[in-house]
Coordinates of C-alpha atoms and ligand atoms in Angstrom, one line a residue:
X1 CA 66.8 122.6 120.3
X2 CA 69.2 121.5 117.6
X3 CA 68.6 117.9 116.6
X4 CA 72.2 116.9 117.5
X5 CA 71.4 117.9 121.1
X6 CA 68.2 115.9 121.3
X7 CA 69.5 112.3 121.3
X8 CA 71.1 110.7 124.3
X9 CA 74.9 110.8 124.4
X10 CA 76.4 108.3 122.0
X11 CA 73.1 107.3 120.5
X12 CA 72.1 107.0 116.9
X13 CA 72.9 109.4 114.2
X14 CA 76.1 111.3 114.1
X15 CA 76.0 111.3 110.2
X16 CA 72.3 112.2 110.1
X17 CA 72.5 114.9 112.7
X18 CA 75.6 116.5 111.2
X19 CA 74.2 116.6 107.7
X20 CA 72.4 119.5 106.2
X21 CA 71.7 117.6 103.0
X22 CA 68.5 116.0 104.0
X23 CA 65.0 117.3 104.3
X24 CA 63.5 117.4 107.8
X25 CA 60.0 117.3 109.3
X26 CA 58.7 120.4 111.1
X27 CA 59.9 118.7 114.4
X28 CA 63.4 118.3 113.0
X29 CA 63.6 114.6 112.1
X30 CA 65.5 113.7 108.9
X31 CA 63.0 112.4 106.4
X32 CA 64.2 109.0 105.0
X33 CA 62.8 109.5 101.5
X34 CA 62.1 106.1 99.9
X35 CA 60.9 107.6 96.6
X36 CA 64.1 109.4 96.1
X37 CA 66.3 106.4 97.0
X38 CA 64.2 104.1 94.8
X39 CA 64.7 106.5 91.9
X40 CA 68.4 106.6 92.5
X41 CA 68.5 102.8 92.5
X42 CA 66.5 102.6 89.3
X43 CA 68.6 105.2 87.6
X44 CA 71.8 103.4 88.7
X45 CA 70.5 100.1 87.2
X46 CA 69.7 101.9 83.9
X47 CA 73.2 103.4 83.8
X48 CA 74.8 100.0 84.6
X49 CA 72.9 98.2 81.9
X50 CA 73.6 100.9 79.4
X51 CA 77.3 100.4 80.2
X52 CA 76.9 96.7 79.6
X53 CA 75.4 97.2 76.1
X54 CA 71.8 96.8 77.3
X55 CA 71.3 93.1 77.9
X56 CA 67.7 92.1 78.2
X57 CA 67.2 91.5 82.0
X58 CA 63.7 90.2 82.5
X59 CA 61.3 90.2 85.5
X60 CA 58.2 88.0 85.1
X61 CA 55.2 88.7 87.3
X62 CA 52.4 86.2 88.0
X63 CA 49.1 87.6 89.2
X64 CA 46.1 85.4 89.9
X65 CA 42.6 86.9 90.1
X66 CA 41.5 90.5 89.8
X67 CA 42.3 92.0 93.3
X68 CA 42.6 95.7 92.6
X69 CA 45.4 96.6 95.1
X70 CA 47.4 93.6 93.7
X71 CA 46.9 94.8 90.1
X72 CA 48.2 98.3 91.1
X73 CA 51.3 96.8 92.8
X74 CA 52.0 94.7 89.8
X75 CA 51.5 97.7 87.4
X76 CA 53.8 99.8 89.5
X77 CA 56.5 97.2 89.4
X78 CA 56.3 97.0 85.6
X79 CA 56.6 100.7 85.3
X80 CA 59.8 100.7 87.3
X81 CA 61.2 97.8 85.4
X82 CA 60.8 99.8 82.2
X83 CA 62.4 102.9 83.8
X84 CA 65.4 100.7 84.9
X85 CA 65.8 99.6 81.2
X86 CA 64.9 96.1 82.0
X87 CA 62.1 94.1 80.4
X88 CA 59.0 92.5 81.9
X89 CA 56.7 89.7 81.2
X90 CA 53.3 89.3 82.8
X91 CA 51.2 86.2 83.3
X92 CA 47.7 87.0 84.4
X93 CA 45.5 84.0 85.5
X94 CA 41.8 83.9 86.4
X95 CA 40.9 83.5 90.1
X96 CA 39.5 80.0 89.4
X97 CA 42.8 78.7 87.9
X98 CA 43.6 75.3 89.2
X99 CA 46.7 74.6 91.3
X100 CA 48.1 72.5 88.5
X101 CA 47.6 75.2 85.8
X102 CA 49.3 77.8 88.1
X103 CA 52.2 75.5 88.8
X104 CA 52.6 74.8 85.1
X105 CA 52.7 78.5 84.3
X106 CA 55.4 79.1 87.0
X107 CA 57.4 76.1 85.9
X108 CA 57.5 77.5 82.3
X109 CA 58.9 80.7 83.7
X110 CA 61.4 78.8 85.9
X111 CA 62.7 77.0 82.9
X112 CA 62.8 79.9 80.5
X113 CA 66.4 81.1 80.1
X114 CA 65.2 84.5 79.0
X115 CA 63.4 85.1 82.4
X116 CA 65.7 86.1 85.3
X117 CA 63.4 87.1 88.1
X118 CA 60.0 85.7 88.9
X119 CA 57.5 87.4 91.3
X120 CA 54.3 85.6 92.3
X121 CA 52.0 88.3 93.6
X122 CA 50.7 87.3 97.0
X123 CA 48.3 86.6 98.6
X124 CA 46.8 84.0 96.2
X125 CA 43.1 83.5 96.1
X126 CA 41.7 81.1 98.6
X127 CA 42.1 77.4 97.7
X128 CA 45.6 77.9 96.1
X129 CA 48.7 76.7 97.9
X130 CA 51.3 79.5 97.8
X131 CA 54.0 77.4 99.4
X132 CA 53.8 74.7 96.7
X133 CA 54.0 77.4 94.0
X134 CA 57.0 79.2 95.6
X135 CA 58.8 75.9 95.9
X136 CA 59.0 75.8 92.1
X137 CA 61.1 78.9 92.0
X138 CA 64.9 78.3 91.5
X139 CA 66.6 80.4 94.2
X140 CA 68.4 82.5 91.6
X141 CA 65.0 83.6 90.2
X142 CA 63.3 84.1 93.6
X143 CA 63.7 87.9 93.5
X144 CA 61.2 88.2 96.4
X145 CA 63.4 86.1 98.6
X146 CA 60.4 84.2 100.0
X147 CA 61.2 80.6 99.3
X148 CA 62.5 78.2 102.0
X149 CA 65.8 78.0 100.1
X150 CA 66.2 81.8 100.0
X151 CA 65.3 82.1 103.7
X152 CA 67.7 79.3 104.5
X153 CA 70.5 81.1 102.7
X154 CA 69.6 84.3 104.7
X155 CA 69.8 82.4 108.0
X156 CA 73.1 80.7 107.0
X157 CA 74.6 84.0 105.7
X158 CA 75.0 82.7 102.2
X159 CA 74.5 84.6 99.0
X160 CA 70.9 84.7 97.9
X161 CA 67.9 87.1 97.4
X162 CA 66.7 88.9 100.5
X163 CA 63.0 89.8 100.8
X164 CA 62.6 93.2 99.3
X165 CA 60.8 95.1 102.1
X166 CA 63.3 94.4 104.9
X167 CA 66.1 94.9 102.4
X168 CA 64.6 98.3 101.5
X169 CA 64.6 99.2 105.2
X170 CA 68.3 98.4 105.4
X171 CA 69.0 100.5 102.3
X172 CA 67.2 103.5 103.7
X173 CA 69.2 103.3 106.9
X174 CA 72.5 103.0 104.9
X175 CA 71.6 105.9 102.7
X176 CA 70.5 108.2 105.5
X177 CA 73.5 107.3 107.7
X178 CA 71.7 105.6 110.5
X179 CA 74.3 103.9 112.6
X180 CA 73.6 100.3 113.4
X181 CA 76.7 98.8 114.9
X182 CA 76.2 98.2 118.7
X183 CA 72.8 99.9 118.5
X184 CA 69.6 98.4 119.8
X185 CA 66.7 97.8 117.3
X186 CA 63.2 96.6 117.8
X187 CA 61.2 95.1 115.0
X188 CA 57.5 95.0 115.6
X189 CA 55.9 92.0 113.7
X190 CA 57.3 88.5 113.2
X191 CA 56.1 87.5 109.7
X192 CA 58.4 85.6 107.3
X193 CA 57.7 88.4 104.8
X194 CA 59.0 91.3 106.9
X195 CA 59.7 91.0 110.6
X196 CA 61.7 87.8 110.8
X197 CA 64.1 88.6 107.9
X198 CA 64.4 92.2 109.2
X199 CA 65.7 90.9 112.5
X200 CA 68.2 88.7 110.8
X201 CA 69.4 91.5 108.6
X202 CA 69.8 93.9 111.5
X203 CA 71.8 91.3 113.5
X204 CA 74.1 90.3 110.6
X205 CA 77.8 90.6 110.9
X206 CA 78.8 94.0 109.5
X207 CA 75.4 95.6 110.5
X208 CA 75.8 94.5 114.1
X209 CA 72.7 95.8 115.8
X210 CA 71.2 94.0 118.8
X211 CA 67.7 93.2 117.4
X212 CA 64.6 92.3 119.3
X213 CA 61.6 90.8 117.7
X214 CA 58.4 92.2 119.2
X215 CA 54.9 90.9 118.4
X216 CA 51.3 91.0 119.4
X217 CA 52.1 89.2 122.7
X218 CA 55.0 91.4 123.7
X219 CA 54.4 92.9 127.2
X220 CA 54.5 96.7 127.3
X221 CA 55.6 97.2 123.7
X222 CA 56.0 101.0 124.4
X223 CA 58.6 100.3 127.1
X224 CA 60.5 97.8 124.8
X225 CA 60.5 100.3 121.9
X226 CA 61.7 103.2 124.1
X227 CA 65.0 101.4 124.7
X228 CA 65.6 101.2 121.0
X229 CA 67.8 103.3 118.7
X230 CA 66.0 101.9 115.7
X231 CA 62.3 100.9 115.4
X232 CA 60.9 99.1 112.4
X233 CA 57.2 98.9 112.6
X234 CA 55.6 96.1 110.6
X235 CA 52.4 95.1 112.5
X236 CA 49.7 96.4 110.2
X237 CA 48.1 98.4 112.9
X238 CA 47.4 102.1 112.1
X239 CA 49.0 104.6 114.4
X240 CA 50.4 101.9 116.8
X241 CA 53.7 103.7 117.4
X242 CA 53.2 107.0 119.1
X243 CA 55.7 109.5 120.6
X244 CA 55.8 107.6 123.9
X245 CA 57.3 104.6 122.1
X246 CA 60.3 106.6 120.8
X247 CA 63.6 107.4 122.5
X248 CA 64.6 110.9 121.5
X249 CA 66.8 110.7 118.3
X250 CA 65.8 107.2 117.3
X251 CA 65.3 106.2 113.7
X252 CA 61.7 105.1 113.0
X253 CA 60.9 103.1 109.9
X254 CA 57.2 102.5 109.1
X255 CA 56.4 99.4 107.1
X256 CA 52.8 98.9 108.0
X257 CA 50.0 99.7 105.6
X258 CA 46.4 99.8 106.8
X259 CA 43.4 100.8 104.7
X260 CA 41.2 102.8 107.1
X261 CA 38.1 105.0 106.7
X262 CA 40.6 107.9 106.8
X263 CA 42.6 106.4 103.9
X264 CA 45.9 104.5 103.9
X265 CA 47.8 104.7 107.2
X266 CA 51.1 103.4 108.5
X267 CA 51.9 101.8 111.9
X268 CA 53.6 105.1 113.0
X269 CA 51.7 108.1 114.2
X270 CA 53.8 110.4 112.1
X271 CA 52.7 113.8 113.6
X272 CA 53.7 112.9 117.2
X273 CA 56.7 110.7 116.4
X274 CA 58.4 113.2 114.0
X275 CA 58.8 115.6 116.9
X276 CA 60.9 113.1 118.9
X277 CA 62.6 110.9 116.3
X278 CA 66.0 111.6 114.8
X279 CA 65.0 110.2 111.4
X280 CA 61.6 108.9 110.1
X281 CA 60.1 107.4 107.0
X282 CA 57.2 109.2 105.5
X283 CA 54.0 107.3 104.7
X284 CA 53.4 107.0 101.8
X285 CA 56.8 107.5 100.2
X286 CA 59.0 105.6 102.6
X287 CA 59.4 101.8 102.7
X288 CA 56.8 101.1 100.0
X289 CA 58.8 102.6 97.1
X290 CA 61.9 100.9 98.5
X291 CA 60.3 97.5 98.2
X292 CA 60.0 98.1 94.5
X293 CA 63.6 99.6 94.3
X294 CA 65.0 96.5 96.0
X295 CA 62.9 94.2 93.6
X296 CA 64.7 96.0 90.8
X297 CA 68.1 95.4 92.5
X298 CA 67.3 91.7 93.1
X299 CA 66.3 91.3 89.5
X300 CA 69.6 92.7 88.3
X301 CA 71.5 90.4 90.7
X302 CA 69.3 87.4 89.5
X303 CA 70.6 88.1 86.0
X304 CA 74.1 88.3 87.3
X305 CA 73.7 85.0 89.3
X306 CA 72.4 83.3 86.1
X307 CA 75.3 84.5 84.1
X308 CA 73.2 86.7 81.9
X309 CA 75.3 89.9 82.3
X310 CA 78.4 90.3 80.2
X311 CA 81.7 90.6 82.0
Ligands
NAD1 P1 51.4 89.9 109.2 O1 49.9 90.1 109.5 O2 51.8 88.6 108.6 O3 52.2 90.1 110.5 C1 51.9 91.1 111.4 C2 52.8 90.9 112.7 O4 52.5 92.0 113.5 C3 52.4 89.7 113.4 O5 53.6 89.0 113.7 C4 51.8 90.2 114.8 O6 52.3 89.4 115.9 C5 52.3 91.6 114.8 N1 51.4 92.5 115.5 C6 50.1 92.7 115.1 N2 49.5 93.5 116.0 C7 50.4 93.9 116.9 C8 50.4 94.8 118.0 N3 49.3 95.4 118.4 N4 51.6 94.9 118.7 C9 52.7 94.2 118.3 N5 52.7 93.4 117.2 C10 51.6 93.2 116.5 O7 51.8 91.1 108.3 P2 53.1 91.4 107.3 O8 52.9 90.6 106.0 O9 54.4 91.2 108.1 O10 52.9 92.9 107.0 C11 52.9 93.8 108.1 C12 52.4 95.1 107.6 O11 53.3 95.6 106.6 C13 51.1 95.1 106.9 O12 50.4 96.3 107.2 C14 51.4 95.0 105.5 O13 50.4 95.6 104.6 C15 52.6 95.9 105.4 N6 53.6 95.6 104.3 C16 54.2 96.7 103.8 C17 55.1 96.6 102.8 C18 55.8 97.8 102.2 O14 56.3 97.7 101.1 N7 55.8 98.9 102.9 C19 55.4 95.3 102.3 C20 54.9 94.2 102.9 C21 53.9 94.4 104.0

């Protein structure tokens, strides 16, 4: 059955369904390729900076301790910074660093005019107060969008940095033509890192989805999701979203990452869902790369906000 015929009348994806440009799963869902879009964003930044005479836009990362996955995340961010023709600085601190020493290091970066974006890799080792550290970031340099002031700006609809993962989800939907205006969306998970800002972004003027925030106490999650044109899964529960959660033709974006005995898995049971969905993110290669792409985007806008870009 052609994909265009699968969705309910008037639902989701006229642009996706009519386009032959995008790769599809065996079941016919458009693959929302986060690696491809991240690479487009990185290349776009490189071209932009080249046109501006290559000003030194700098992202500083702060990593406390020697957690392996965190080291990999930070290394990947530095690689993309380089590809985007920006520069990076890294501050690595031992796991037994004191709160005061950590705060002094972050304050130095906050005050350094040559640093435009600051990313403190979370979680911090036990005993360190992340909130107090994040409070030291000026909103312009808070490229992760996690401070109270950045969150407040998001709620108030003012300019500021938006957390990279939910922003990446929005970029993927834009790029792959997922219609949002008047559509219903369900976000699974209510963290301040992902779920909460995601709901705010989906409900923003101009995006205009009707967004529901589902969580671990939601009654009959499958039934709630089945009503949705868009599902964003950010629960951290491997394989939670199966075909029975998905309205035919819906867009399904998988944020969850679980390390299981079978390797890294998302919240979405890809095999079953791809046969029903109109569009789906792969895992890996979906929202993860986009988190980094949006970090690059936020770093460029940090430099702009700080007046570090010519013109
Ligand atoms: P979190 O643990 O802070 O929040 C998880 C949320 O999911 C909670 O609000 C909880 O109520 C909800 N939840 C848990 N089990 C549920 C269930 N069975 N049904 C419905 N809701 C349920 O996690 P987080 O920081 O928001 O991250 C969520 C997931 O996204 C994690 O797996 C994390 O590793 C991943 N993540 C991925 C990226 C990325 O770039 N793709 C970025 C950040 C986080």
